[in-house]
JSON list of C-alpha atoms in Angstrom, two decimals:
[
{"chain": "A", "resi": 1, "resn": "MET", "atom": "CA", "xyz": [72.37, -5.37, -54.04]},
{"chain": "A", "resi": 2, "resn": "ALA", "atom": "CA", "xyz": [69.27, -7.70, -53.55]},
{"chain": "A", "resi": 3, "resn": "ALA", "atom": "CA", "xyz": [66.41, -5.91, -52.30]},
{"chain": "A", "resi": 4, "resn": "MET", "atom": "CA", "xyz": [65.85, -6.53, -48.60]},
{"chain": "A", "resi": 5, "resn": "MET", "atom": "CA", "xyz": [62.76, -8.75, -48.03]},
{"chain": "A", "resi": 6, "resn": "ILE", "atom": "CA", "xyz": [60.32, -7.38, -45.32]},
{"chain": "A", "resi": 7, "resn": "LEU", "atom": "CA", "xyz": [58.35, -10.37, -43.51]},
{"chain": "A", "resi": 8, "resn": "SER", "atom": "CA", "xyz": [55.00, -9.71, -42.52]},
{"chain": "A", "resi": 9, "resn": "PRO", "atom": "CA", "xyz": [54.12, -10.62, -38.89]},
{"chain": "A", "resi": 10, "resn": "ALA", "atom": "CA", "xyz": [52.24, -13.84, -38.53]},
{"chain": "A", "resi": 11, "resn": "PRO", "atom": "CA", "xyz": [48.52, -13.30, -37.92]},
{"chain": "A", "resi": 12, "resn": "THR", "atom": "CA", "xyz": [47.29, -13.51, -34.46]},
{"chain": "A", "resi": 13, "resn": "LEU", "atom": "CA", "xyz": [45.80, -16.90, -33.44]},
{"chain": "A", "resi": 14, "resn": "LEU", "atom": "CA", "xyz": [42.62, -16.62, -31.33]},
{"chain": "A", "resi": 15, "resn": "VAL", "atom": "CA", "xyz": [41.83, -19.85, -29.39]},
{"chain": "A", "resi": 16, "resn": "LEU", "atom": "CA", "xyz": [37.91, -20.09, -28.98]},
{"chain": "A", "resi": 17, "resn": "LEU", "atom": "CA", "xyz": [36.44, -22.02, -25.94]},
{"chain": "A", "resi": 18, "resn": "PRO", "atom": "CA", "xyz": [32.59, -22.46, -26.39]},
{"chain": "A", "resi": 19, "resn": "GLY", "atom": "CA", "xyz": [29.65, -21.88, -24.13]},
{"chain": "A", "resi": 20, "resn": "MET", "atom": "CA", "xyz": [27.36, -24.48, -22.43]},
{"chain": "A", "resi": 21, "resn": "ASP", "atom": "CA", "xyz": [26.76, -26.31, -25.49]},
{"chain": "A", "resi": 22, "resn": "GLY", "atom": "CA", "xyz": [30.45, -27.21, -25.98]},
{"chain": "A", "resi": 23, "resn": "THR", "atom": "CA", "xyz": [30.08, -27.94, -29.60]},
{"chain": "A", "resi": 24, "resn": "ALA", "atom": "CA", "xyz": [32.05, -24.78, -30.97]},
{"chain": "A", "resi": 25, "resn": "ARG", "atom": "CA", "xyz": [29.36, -24.72, -33.70]},
{"chain": "A", "resi": 26, "resn": "LEU", "atom": "CA", "xyz": [28.13, -21.27, -32.74]},
{"chain": "A", "resi": 27, "resn": "PHE", "atom": "CA", "xyz": [31.31, -19.24, -33.54]},
{"chain": "A", "resi": 28, "resn": "ARG", "atom": "CA", "xyz": [30.58, -19.29, -37.29]},
{"chain": "A", "resi": 29, "resn": "HIS", "atom": "CA", "xyz": [29.43, -15.81, -37.60]},
{"chain": "A", "resi": 30, "resn": "PHE", "atom": "CA", "xyz": [32.04, -14.26, -35.16]},
{"chain": "A", "resi": 31, "resn": "ASP", "atom": "CA", "xyz": [34.77, -16.11, -37.13]},
{"chain": "A", "resi": 32, "resn": "ALA", "atom": "CA", "xyz": [33.45, -14.64, -40.44]},
{"chain": "A", "resi": 33, "resn": "ALA", "atom": "CA", "xyz": [33.30, -11.15, -38.96]},
{"chain": "A", "resi": 34, "resn": "LEU", "atom": "CA", "xyz": [37.06, -11.54, -37.77]},
{"chain": "A", "resi": 35, "resn": "ARG", "atom": "CA", "xyz": [38.16, -12.74, -41.05]},
{"chain": "A", "resi": 36, "resn": "ALA", "atom": "CA", "xyz": [36.27, -10.02, -43.11]},
{"chain": "A", "resi": 37, "resn": "GLN", "atom": "CA", "xyz": [38.07, -7.10, -41.15]},
{"chain": "A", "resi": 38, "resn": "THR", "atom": "CA", "xyz": [41.14, -8.50, -39.55]},
{"chain": "A", "resi": 39, "resn": "ALA", "atom": "CA", "xyz": [44.05, -10.99, -39.87]},
{"chain": "A", "resi": 40, "resn": "ILE", "atom": "CA", "xyz": [43.12, -12.77, -36.86]},
{"chain": "A", "resi": 41, "resn": "ILE", "atom": "CA", "xyz": [42.66, -16.53, -37.35]},
{"chain": "A", "resi": 42, "resn": "THR", "atom": "CA", "xyz": [40.78, -18.80, -35.05]},
{"chain": "A", "resi": 43, "resn": "GLN", "atom": "CA", "xyz": [40.95, -22.29, -33.52]},
{"chain": "A", "resi": 44, "resn": "ALA", "atom": "CA", "xyz": [37.89, -23.48, -31.84]},
{"chain": "A", "resi": 45, "resn": "ILE", "atom": "CA", "xyz": [38.08, -26.31, -29.48]},
{"chain": "A", "resi": 46, "resn": "ALA", "atom": "CA", "xyz": [34.96, -28.54, -28.97]},
{"chain": "A", "resi": 47, "resn": "TYR", "atom": "CA", "xyz": [34.31, -30.47, -25.87]},
{"chain": "A", "resi": 48, "resn": "PRO", "atom": "CA", "xyz": [33.50, -34.02, -25.67]},
{"chain": "A", "resi": 49, "resn": "ALA", "atom": "CA", "xyz": [29.75, -34.90, -25.28]},
{"chain": "A", "resi": 50, "resn": "ALA", "atom": "CA", "xyz": [30.58, -36.50, -21.80]},
{"chain": "A", "resi": 51, "resn": "PRO", "atom": "CA", "xyz": [29.65, -35.31, -18.32]},
{"chain": "A", "resi": 52, "resn": "LEU", "atom": "CA", "xyz": [33.13, -33.79, -17.31]},
{"chain": "A", "resi": 53, "resn": "ASP", "atom": "CA", "xyz": [33.77, -31.42, -14.54]},
{"chain": "A", "resi": 54, "resn": "TYR", "atom": "CA", "xyz": [35.95, -28.26, -14.93]},
{"chain": "A", "resi": 55, "resn": "ALA", "atom": "CA", "xyz": [39.11, -29.93, -14.04]},
{"chain": "A", "resi": 56, "resn": "ALA", "atom": "CA", "xyz": [38.76, -32.67, -16.63]},
{"chain": "A", "resi": 57, "resn": "LEU", "atom": "CA", "xyz": [37.79, -30.20, -19.31]},
{"chain": "A", "resi": 58, "resn": "GLU", "atom": "CA", "xyz": [40.83, -28.04, -18.35]},
{"chain": "A", "resi": 59, "resn": "ALA", "atom": "CA", "xyz": [43.04, -31.17, -19.06]},
{"chain": "A", "resi": 60, "resn": "PHE", "atom": "CA", "xyz": [41.28, -31.60, -22.27]},
{"chain": "A", "resi": 61, "resn": "VAL", "atom": "CA", "xyz": [41.78, -28.09, -23.29]},
{"chain": "A", "resi": 62, "resn": "ARG", "atom": "CA", "xyz": [45.47, -27.78, -22.30]},
{"chain": "A", "resi": 63, "resn": "GLU", "atom": "CA", "xyz": [46.26, -30.86, -24.53]},
{"chain": "A", "resi": 64, "resn": "ARG", "atom": "CA", "xyz": [44.79, -28.93, -27.60]},
{"chain": "A", "resi": 65, "resn": "LEU", "atom": "CA", "xyz": [46.36, -25.52, -27.25]},
{"chain": "A", "resi": 66, "resn": "PRO", "atom": "CA", "xyz": [48.94, -24.32, -29.81]},
{"chain": "A", "resi": 67, "resn": "GLN", "atom": "CA", "xyz": [52.31, -25.63, -29.01]},
{"chain": "A", "resi": 68, "resn": "ASP", "atom": "CA", "xyz": [54.48, -23.57, -31.43]},
{"chain": "A", "resi": 69, "resn": "SER", "atom": "CA", "xyz": [52.64, -20.10, -31.85]},
{"chain": "A", "resi": 70, "resn": "PRO", "atom": "CA", "xyz": [51.59, -17.23, -29.57]},
{"chain": "A", "resi": 71, "resn": "PHE", "atom": "CA", "xyz": [47.70, -17.03, -29.07]},
{"chain": "A", "resi": 72, "resn": "VAL", "atom": "CA", "xyz": [45.24, -15.31, -27.14]},
{"chain": "A", "resi": 73, "resn": "VAL", "atom": "CA", "xyz": [42.14, -17.27, -25.48]},
{"chain": "A", "resi": 74, "resn": "LEU", "atom": "CA", "xyz": [38.51, -16.33, -25.73]},
{"chain": "A", "resi": 75, "resn": "ALA", "atom": "CA", "xyz": [36.54, -18.10, -23.20]},
{"chain": "A", "resi": 76, "resn": "GLU", "atom": "CA", "xyz": [32.59, -17.76, -23.78]},
{"chain": "A", "resi": 77, "resn": "SER", "atom": "CA", "xyz": [30.17, -18.08, -21.08]},
{"chain": "A", "resi": 78, "resn": "PHE", "atom": "CA", "xyz": [30.53, -21.50, -19.38]},
{"chain": "A", "resi": 79, "resn": "SER", "atom": "CA", "xyz": [34.22, -21.83, -20.24]},
{"chain": "A", "resi": 80, "resn": "GLY", "atom": "CA", "xyz": [35.09, -18.59, -18.04]},
{"chain": "A", "resi": 81, "resn": "PRO", "atom": "CA", "xyz": [36.45, -20.90, -15.27]},
{"chain": "A", "resi": 82, "resn": "LEU", "atom": "CA", "xyz": [38.67, -22.60, -17.86]},
{"chain": "A", "resi": 83, "resn": "GLY", "atom": "CA", "xyz": [40.14, -19.36, -19.03]},
{"chain": "A", "resi": 84, "resn": "ALA", "atom": "CA", "xyz": [40.52, -18.35, -15.31]},
{"chain": "A", "resi": 85, "resn": "ALA", "atom": "CA", "xyz": [42.75, -21.51, -14.98]},
{"chain": "A", "resi": 86, "resn": "LEU", "atom": "CA", "xyz": [44.75, -20.90, -17.90]},
{"chain": "A", "resi": 87, "resn": "ARG", "atom": "CA", "xyz": [45.46, -17.33, -16.81]},
{"chain": "A", "resi": 88, "resn": "ALA", "atom": "CA", "xyz": [46.46, -18.56, -13.45]},
{"chain": "A", "resi": 89, "resn": "ASP", "atom": "CA", "xyz": [49.02, -21.11, -15.02]},
{"chain": "A", "resi": 90, "resn": "PRO", "atom": "CA", "xyz": [49.37, -19.87, -18.60]},
{"chain": "A", "resi": 91, "resn": "PRO", "atom": "CA", "xyz": [50.81, -22.39, -21.16]},
{"chain": "A", "resi": 92, "resn": "PRO", "atom": "CA", "xyz": [53.82, -21.14, -23.33]},
{"chain": "A", "resi": 93, "resn": "GLY", "atom": "CA", "xyz": [52.52, -18.80, -25.82]},
{"chain": "A", "resi": 94, "resn": "MET", "atom": "CA", "xyz": [49.31, -17.57, -24.29]},
{"chain": "A", "resi": 95, "resn": "ARG", "atom": "CA", "xyz": [49.37, -13.71, -24.34]},
{"chain": "A", "resi": 96, "resn": "ALA", "atom": "CA", "xyz": [45.96, -12.72, -23.08]},
{"chain": "A", "resi": 97, "resn": "LEU", "atom": "CA", "xyz": [42.55, -13.87, -22.06]},
{"chain": "A", "resi": 98, "resn": "ILE", "atom": "CA", "xyz": [39.06, -12.70, -23.30]},
{"chain": "A", "resi": 99, "resn": "LEU", "atom": "CA", "xyz": [36.01, -13.28, -21.18]},
{"chain": "A", "resi": 100, "resn": "CYS", "atom": "CA", "xyz": [32.63, -12.99, -23.18]},
{"chain": "A", "resi": 101, "resn": "CYS", "atom": "CA", "xyz": [29.58, -12.79, -21.08]},
{"chain": "A", "resi": 102, "resn": "SER", "atom": "CA", "xyz": [31.40, -15.06, -18.73]},
{"chain": "A", "resi": 103, "resn": "PHE", "atom": "CA", "xyz": [32.36, -15.47, -14.94]},
{"chain": "A", "resi": 104, "resn": "VAL", "atom": "CA", "xyz": [35.13, -16.82, -12.81]},
{"chain": "A", "resi": 105, "resn": "ARG", "atom": "CA", "xyz": [32.81, -18.08, -10.08]},
{"chain": "A", "resi": 106, "resn": "ASN", "atom": "CA", "xyz": [29.08, -19.04, -9.91]},
{"chain": "A", "resi": 107, "resn": "PRO", "atom": "CA", "xyz": [27.26, -15.94, -11.46]},
{"chain": "A", "resi": 108, "resn": "ARG", "atom": "CA", "xyz": [24.05, -16.77, -9.60]},
{"chain": "A", "resi": 109, "resn": "PRO", "atom": "CA", "xyz": [25.07, -17.75, -6.12]},
{"chain": "A", "resi": 110, "resn": "LEU", "atom": "CA", "xyz": [21.48, -17.67, -5.00]},
{"chain": "A", "resi": 111, "resn": "LEU", "atom": "CA", "xyz": [20.98, -20.78, -7.05]},
{"chain": "A", "resi": 112, "resn": "ALA", "atom": "CA", "xyz": [23.70, -22.64, -5.72]},
{"chain": "A", "resi": 113, "resn": "PRO", "atom": "CA", "xyz": [21.59, -24.74, -3.09]},
{"chain": "A", "resi": 114, "resn": "LEU", "atom": "CA", "xyz": [19.39, -25.93, -6.03]},
{"chain": "A", "resi": 115, "resn": "ARG", "atom": "CA", "xyz": [22.20, -27.68, -7.81]},
{"chain": "A", "resi": 116, "resn": "HIS", "atom": "CA", "xyz": [20.97, -31.01, -6.13]},
{"chain": "A", "resi": 117, "resn": "LEU", "atom": "CA", "xyz": [17.57, -30.56, -7.91]},
{"chain": "A", "resi": 118, "resn": "LEU", "atom": "CA", "xyz": [19.13, -30.55, -11.39]},
{"chain": "A", "resi": 119, "resn": "ASP", "atom": "CA", "xyz": [18.23, -34.20, -12.10]},
{"chain": "A", "resi": 120, "resn": "LEU", "atom": "CA", "xyz": [14.68, -32.96, -12.03]},
{"chain": "A", "resi": 121, "resn": "VAL", "atom": "CA", "xyz": [15.21, -30.46, -14.99]},
{"chain": "A", "resi": 122, "resn": "PRO", "atom": "CA", "xyz": [14.03, -31.72, -18.24]},
{"chain": "A", "resi": 123, "resn": "PHE", "atom": "CA", "xyz": [16.88, -30.46, -20.28]},
{"chain": "A", "resi": 124, "resn": "GLY", "atom": "CA", "xyz": [15.87, -32.19, -23.43]},
{"chain": "A", "resi": 125, "resn": "ALA", "atom": "CA", "xyz": [12.22, -30.84, -23.25]},
{"chain": "A", "resi": 126, "resn": "LEU", "atom": "CA", "xyz": [12.84, -27.12, -22.53]},
{"chain": "A", "resi": 127, "resn": "PRO", "atom": "CA", "xyz": [10.33, -24.99, -24.69]},
{"chain": "A", "resi": 128, "resn": "GLY", "atom": "CA", "xyz": [12.08, -22.91, -27.51]},
{"chain": "A", "resi": 129, "resn": "PHE", "atom": "CA", "xyz": [10.50, -19.80, -25.81]},
{"chain": "A", "resi": 130, "resn": "VAL", "atom": "CA", "xyz": [12.56, -20.41, -22.61]},
{"chain": "A", "resi": 131, "resn": "LEU", "atom": "CA", "xyz": [15.87, -20.57, -24.51]},
{"chain": "A", "resi": 132, "resn": "ARG", "atom": "CA", "xyz": [15.01, -17.54, -26.71]},
{"chain": "A", "resi": 133, "resn": "GLN", "atom": "CA", "xyz": [14.34, -15.37, -23.63]},
{"chain": "A", "resi": 134, "resn": "ALA", "atom": "CA", "xyz": [17.42, -16.47, -21.62]},
{"chain": "A", "resi": 135, "resn": "LEU", "atom": "CA", "xyz": [20.08, -16.54, -24.54]},
{"chain": "A", "resi": 136, "resn": "LEU", "atom": "CA", "xyz": [18.81, -14.48, -27.43]},
{"chain": "A", "resi": 137, "resn": "ALA", "atom": "CA", "xyz": [16.08, -11.90, -26.40]},
{"chain": "A", "resi": 138, "resn": "PRO", "atom": "CA", "xyz": [15.53, -9.27, -27.63]},
{"chain": "A", "resi": 139, "resn": "TYR", "atom": "CA", "xyz": [17.57, -10.09, -30.55]},
{"chain": "A", "resi": 140, "resn": "ALA", "atom": "CA", "xyz": [16.27, -13.48, -31.34]},
{"chain": "A", "resi": 141, "resn": "THR", "atom": "CA", "xyz": [15.91, -14.20, -35.20]},
{"chain": "A", "resi": 142, "resn": "PRO", "atom": "CA", "xyz": [14.57, -17.47, -36.86]},
{"chain": "A", "resi": 143, "resn": "ALA", "atom": "CA", "xyz": [18.03, -18.36, -38.04]},
{"chain": "A", "resi": 144, "resn": "LEU", "atom": "CA", "xyz": [19.79, -17.85, -34.62]},
{"chain": "A", "resi": 145, "resn": "GLN", "atom": "CA", "xyz": [17.03, -19.99, -33.00]},
{"chain": "A", "resi": 146, "resn": "ALA", "atom": "CA", "xyz": [17.75, -22.57, -35.49]},
{"chain": "A", "resi": 147, "resn": "GLU", "atom": "CA", "xyz": [21.43, -22.58, -35.06]},
{"chain": "A", "resi": 148, "resn": "LEU", "atom": "CA", "xyz": [21.05, -22.64, -31.13]},
{"chain": "A", "resi": 149, "resn": "ALA", "atom": "CA", "xyz": [18.66, -25.65, -31.24]},
{"chain": "A", "resi": 150, "resn": "ALA", "atom": "CA", "xyz": [20.84, -27.53, -33.76]},
{"chain": "A", "resi": 151, "resn": "ALA", "atom": "CA", "xyz": [23.91, -27.09, -31.44]},
{"chain": "A", "resi": 152, "resn": "LEU", "atom": "CA", "xyz": [22.05, -28.12, -28.26]},
{"chain": "A", "resi": 153, "resn": "ALA", "atom": "CA", "xyz": [20.58, -31.02, -30.08]},
{"chain": "A", "resi": 154, "resn": "GLN", "atom": "CA", "xyz": [24.02, -32.63, -30.24]},
{"chain": "A", "resi": 155, "resn": "VAL", "atom": "CA", "xyz": [24.60, -32.51, -26.44]},
{"chain": "A", "resi": 156, "resn": "PRO", "atom": "CA", "xyz": [22.97, -35.25, -24.04]},
{"chain": "A", "resi": 157, "resn": "PRO", "atom": "CA", "xyz": [20.85, -33.63, -21.22]},
{"chain": "A", "resi": 158, "resn": "SER", "atom": "CA", "xyz": [23.01, -35.57, -18.75]},
{"chain": "A", "resi": 159, "resn": "VAL", "atom": "CA", "xyz": [26.03, -33.40, -20.14]},
{"chain": "A", "resi": 160, "resn": "LEU", "atom": "CA", "xyz": [24.20, -30.18, -19.87]},
{"chain": "A", "resi": 161, "resn": "ARG", "atom": "CA", "xyz": [23.22, -31.14, -16.27]},
{"chain": "A", "resi": 162, "resn": "ARG", "atom": "CA", "xyz": [26.83, -31.72, -15.41]},
{"chain": "A", "resi": 163, "resn": "ARG", "atom": "CA", "xyz": [28.01, -28.56, -16.85]},
{"chain": "A", "resi": 164, "resn": "LEU", "atom": "CA", "xyz": [25.35, -26.48, -15.10]},
{"chain": "A", "resi": 165, "resn": "ARG", "atom": "CA", "xyz": [26.27, -28.26, -11.79]},
{"chain": "A", "resi": 166, "resn": "ALA", "atom": "CA", "xyz": [29.84, -27.19, -12.50]},
{"chain": "A", "resi": 167, "resn": "VAL", "atom": "CA", "xyz": [28.92, -23.69, -12.95]},
{"chain": "A", "resi": 168, "resn": "LEU", "atom": "CA", "xyz": [26.90, -23.50, -9.63]},
{"chain": "A", "resi": 169, "resn": "GLU", "atom": "CA", "xyz": [29.80, -25.13, -7.80]},
{"chain": "A", "resi": 170, "resn": "THR", "atom": "CA", "xyz": [32.62, -23.14, -9.43]},
{"chain": "A", "resi": 171, "resn": "ASP", "atom": "CA", "xyz": [34.91, -20.54, -7.69]},
{"chain": "A", "resi": 172, "resn": "ALA", "atom": "CA", "xyz": [37.97, -19.83, -9.75]},
{"chain": "A", "resi": 173, "resn": "SER", "atom": "CA", "xyz": [38.36, -16.35, -8.49]},
{"chain": "A", "resi": 174, "resn": "PRO", "atom": "CA", "xyz": [41.40, -16.98, -6.22]},
{"chain": "A", "resi": 175, "resn": "SER", "atom": "CA", "xyz": [43.39, -18.65, -8.88]},
{"chain": "A", "resi": 176, "resn": "PHE", "atom": "CA", "xyz": [42.29, -15.91, -11.56]},
{"chain": "A", "resi": 177, "resn": "ALA", "atom": "CA", "xyz": [43.51, -13.31, -9.31]},
{"chain": "A", "resi": 178, "resn": "ARG", "atom": "CA", "xyz": [47.04, -14.77, -9.07]},
{"chain": "A", "resi": 179, "resn": "GLY", "atom": "CA", "xyz": [47.36, -14.48, -12.96]},
{"chain": "A", "resi": 180, "resn": "SER", "atom": "CA", "xyz": [49.05, -11.56, -14.55]},
{"chain": "A", "resi": 181, "resn": "LEU", "atom": "CA", "xyz": [47.94, -11.76, -18.33]},
{"chain": "A", "resi": 182, "resn": "PRO", "atom": "CA", "xyz": [46.01, -8.89, -19.85]},
{"chain": "A", "resi": 183, "resn": "VAL", "atom": "CA", "xyz": [42.27, -9.33, -19.78]},
{"chain": "A", "resi": 184, "resn": "LEU", "atom": "CA", "xyz": [39.35, -8.12, -21.81]},
{"chain": "A", "resi": 185, "resn": "TYR", "atom": "CA", "xyz": [35.66, -8.68, -20.77]},
{"chain": "A", "resi": 186, "resn": "LEU", "atom": "CA", "xyz": [32.98, -8.52, -23.40]},
{"chain": "A", "resi": 187, "resn": "ARG", "atom": "CA", "xyz": [29.62, -7.44, -21.64]},
{"chain": "A", "resi": 188, "resn": "ALA", "atom": "CA", "xyz": [26.38, -7.83, -23.17]},
{"chain": "A", "resi": 189, "resn": "ARG", "atom": "CA", "xyz": [23.98, -4.87, -22.22]},
{"chain": "A", "resi": 190, "resn": "HIS", "atom": "CA", "xyz": [20.83, -7.30, -22.41]},
{"chain": "A", "resi": 191, "resn": "ASP", "atom": "CA", "xyz": [22.38, -10.48, -20.81]},
{"chain": "A", "resi": 192, "resn": "ARG", "atom": "CA", "xyz": [19.75, -12.21, -18.81]},
{"chain": "A", "resi": 193, "resn": "LEU", "atom": "CA", "xyz": [21.94, -14.88, -17.62]},
{"chain": "A", "resi": 194, "resn": "VAL", "atom": "CA", "xyz": [25.30, -13.33, -16.36]},
{"chain": "A", "resi": 195, "resn": "PRO", "atom": "CA", "xyz": [24.70, -10.16, -14.23]},
{"chain": "A", "resi": 196, "resn": "PRO", "atom": "CA", "xyz": [26.66, -6.97, -15.04]},
{"chain": "A", "resi": 197, "resn": "ALA", "atom": "CA", "xyz": [28.34, -7.28, -11.70]},
{"chain": "A", "resi": 198, "resn": "ASN", "atom": "CA", "xyz": [30.40, -10.31, -12.92]},
{"chain": "A", "resi": 199, "resn": "ALA", "atom": "CA", "xyz": [32.48, -7.92, -15.15]},
{"chain": "A", "resi": 200, "resn": "MET", "atom": "CA", "xyz": [33.07, -5.65, -12.15]},
{"chain": "A", "resi": 201, "resn": "GLN", "atom": "CA", "xyz": [34.32, -8.55, -10.24]},
{"chain": "A", "resi": 202, "resn": "VAL", "atom": "CA", "xyz": [36.71, -9.57, -13.15]},
{"chain": "A", "resi": 203, "resn": "GLN", "atom": "CA", "xyz": [38.00, -5.99, -13.18]},
{"chain": "A", "resi": 204, "resn": "ARG", "atom": "CA", "xyz": [38.62, -6.06, -9.32]},
{"chain": "A", "resi": 205, "resn": "LEU", "atom": "CA", "xyz": [40.42, -9.40, -9.47]},
{"chain": "A", "resi": 206, "resn": "ALA", "atom": "CA", "xyz": [42.54, -8.44, -12.54]},
{"chain": "A", "resi": 207, "resn": "PRO", "atom": "CA", "xyz": [43.48, -4.67, -12.25]},
{"chain": "A", "resi": 208, "resn": "GLY", "atom": "CA", "xyz": [43.70, -3.14, -15.53]},
{"chain": "A", "resi": 209, "resn": "ALA", "atom": "CA", "xyz": [41.31, -5.52, -17.15]},
{"chain": "A", "resi": 210, "resn": "GLN", "atom": "CA", "xyz": [39.47, -3.70, -19.99]},
{"chain": "A", "resi": 211, "resn": "LEU", "atom": "CA", "xyz": [35.67, -3.82, -20.52]},
{"chain": "A", "resi": 212, "resn": "ALA", "atom": "CA", "xyz": [33.63, -3.55, -23.72]},
{"chain": "A", "resi": 213, "resn": "ASP", "atom": "CA", "xyz": [30.03, -3.14, -23.47]},
{"chain": "A", "resi": 214, "resn": "ILE", "atom": "CA", "xyz": [28.12, -4.30, -26.56]},
{"chain": "A", "resi": 215, "resn": "ALA", "atom": "CA", "xyz": [24.28, -4.00, -27.24]},
{"chain": "A", "resi": 216, "resn": "ALA", "atom": "CA", "xyz": [23.56, -7.69, -27.36]},
{"chain": "A", "resi": 217, "resn": "PRO", "atom": "CA", "xyz": [21.95, -10.64, -25.46]},
{"chain": "A", "resi": 218, "resn": "HIS", "atom": "CA", "xyz": [23.94, -13.34, -23.66]},
{"chain": "A", "resi": 219, "resn": "MET", "atom": "CA", "xyz": [24.69, -14.93, -27.10]},
{"chain": "A", "resi": 220, "resn": "LEU", "atom": "CA", "xyz": [26.86, -11.82, -27.75]},
{"chain": "A", "resi": 221, "resn": "LEU", "atom": "CA", "xyz": [29.17, -13.31, -30.42]},
{"chain": "A", "resi": 222, "resn": "GLN", "atom": "CA", "xyz": [26.18, -14.93, -32.27]},
{"chain": "A", "resi": 223, "resn": "ALA", "atom": "CA", "xyz": [23.96, -11.86, -32.21]},
{"chain": "A", "resi": 224, "resn": "ALA", "atom": "CA", "xyz": [26.44, -8.88, -32.69]},
{"chain": "A", "resi": 225, "resn": "PRO", "atom": "CA", "xyz": [29.67, -10.67, -34.26]},
{"chain": "A", "resi": 226, "resn": "ALA", "atom": "CA", "xyz": [30.79, -7.54, -36.02]},
{"chain": "A", "resi": 227, "resn": "ALA", "atom": "CA", "xyz": [30.79, -5.39, -32.89]},
{"chain": "A", "resi": 228, "resn": "ALA", "atom": "CA", "xyz": [32.53, -8.16, -30.97]},
{"chain": "A", "resi": 229, "resn": "ALA", "atom": "CA", "xyz": [35.08, -8.46, -33.62]},
{"chain": "A", "resi": 230, "resn": "ASP", "atom": "CA", "xyz": [35.91, -4.89, -33.51]},
{"chain": "A", "resi": 231, "resn": "ALA", "atom": "CA", "xyz": [36.40, -5.00, -29.68]},
{"chain": "A", "resi": 232, "resn": "VAL", "atom": "CA", "xyz": [38.57, -8.10, -29.91]},
{"chain": "A", "resi": 233, "resn": "ALA", "atom": "CA", "xyz": [40.61, -6.74, -32.74]},
{"chain": "A", "resi": 234, "resn": "ALA", "atom": "CA", "xyz": [41.26, -3.45, -30.89]},
{"chain": "A", "resi": 235, "resn": "PHE", "atom": "CA", "xyz": [42.30, -5.30, -27.62]},
{"chain": "A", "resi": 236, "resn": "ILE", "atom": "CA", "xyz": [44.65, -7.77, -29.62]},
{"chain": "A", "resi": 237, "resn": "ASP", "atom": "CA", "xyz": [46.21, -4.80, -31.48]},
{"chain": "A", "resi": 238, "resn": "GLY", "atom": "CA", "xyz": [47.01, -3.15, -28.19]},
{"chain": "A", "resi": 239, "resn": "LEU", "atom": "CA", "xyz": [48.84, -6.21, -26.74]},
{"chain": "A", "resi": 240, "resn": "SER", "atom": "CA", "xyz": [51.83, -4.87, -28.75]},
{"chain": "A", "resi": 241, "resn": "ASP", "atom": "CA", "xyz": [51.45, -1.45, -27.48]},
{"chain": "A", "resi": 242, "resn": "PRO", "atom": "CA", "xyz": [52.23, -1.38, -23.61]},
{"chain": "A", "resi": 243, "resn": "GLN", "atom": "CA", "xyz": [50.47, 2.16, -23.33]},
{"chain": "A", "resi": 244, "resn": "ALA", "atom": "CA", "xyz": [47.45, 0.74, -24.75]},
{"chain": "A", "resi": 245, "resn": "LEU", "atom": "CA", "xyz": [47.10, -1.73, -21.91]},
{"chain": "A", "resi": 246, "resn": "ASN", "atom": "CA", "xyz": [47.29, 0.93, -19.30]}
]
């Protein structure tokens, strides 16, 4: 009798939605950490360098999601409202949502009235010190600073303005709350952009949502890729165990 062949389960596919830069260039270290310790494979979706709102970006993302395999979506920072929209009306195959240093509505509501002044902000001339303090401090390194600068250099200031305006105007919390897919929130302990209360809001809107606190700045996946990979892998492993999701 021929020996019975045992098929290994297909590796999990993790779809990565990028932060404000939209280039998907900044996932390199996180992707390497995942591949080093898990069987998870990634597919990053880069956004067009055009001033699109969240509705247009959602349509763009949906057209590029996997059609024939299960997957988990990780939405980083700016992409949180896109993840919320996908959770509200999940495409076939989507099993869960991971939010990384993100939000489902404007994380800084006091700044909303200033959105009409964005045309005055010189995005192309912001000093490196400002970006380091907001995105990387106190974990900035010359290598991470160079990678951030290279990614932002690919994005026209008009696109950055439109994306920031979209953040200040967004409120995807009602649709996010209607969803039922499991959620993991990756929270950076030293995030200077997205306040900690955003994670608690996500947990209120999605009962049972898991929280992973990681010692990192706003650019968590870039500054602490191994810790992020550990948290993501544990969450995805738990998707096949109902007890682990309670």
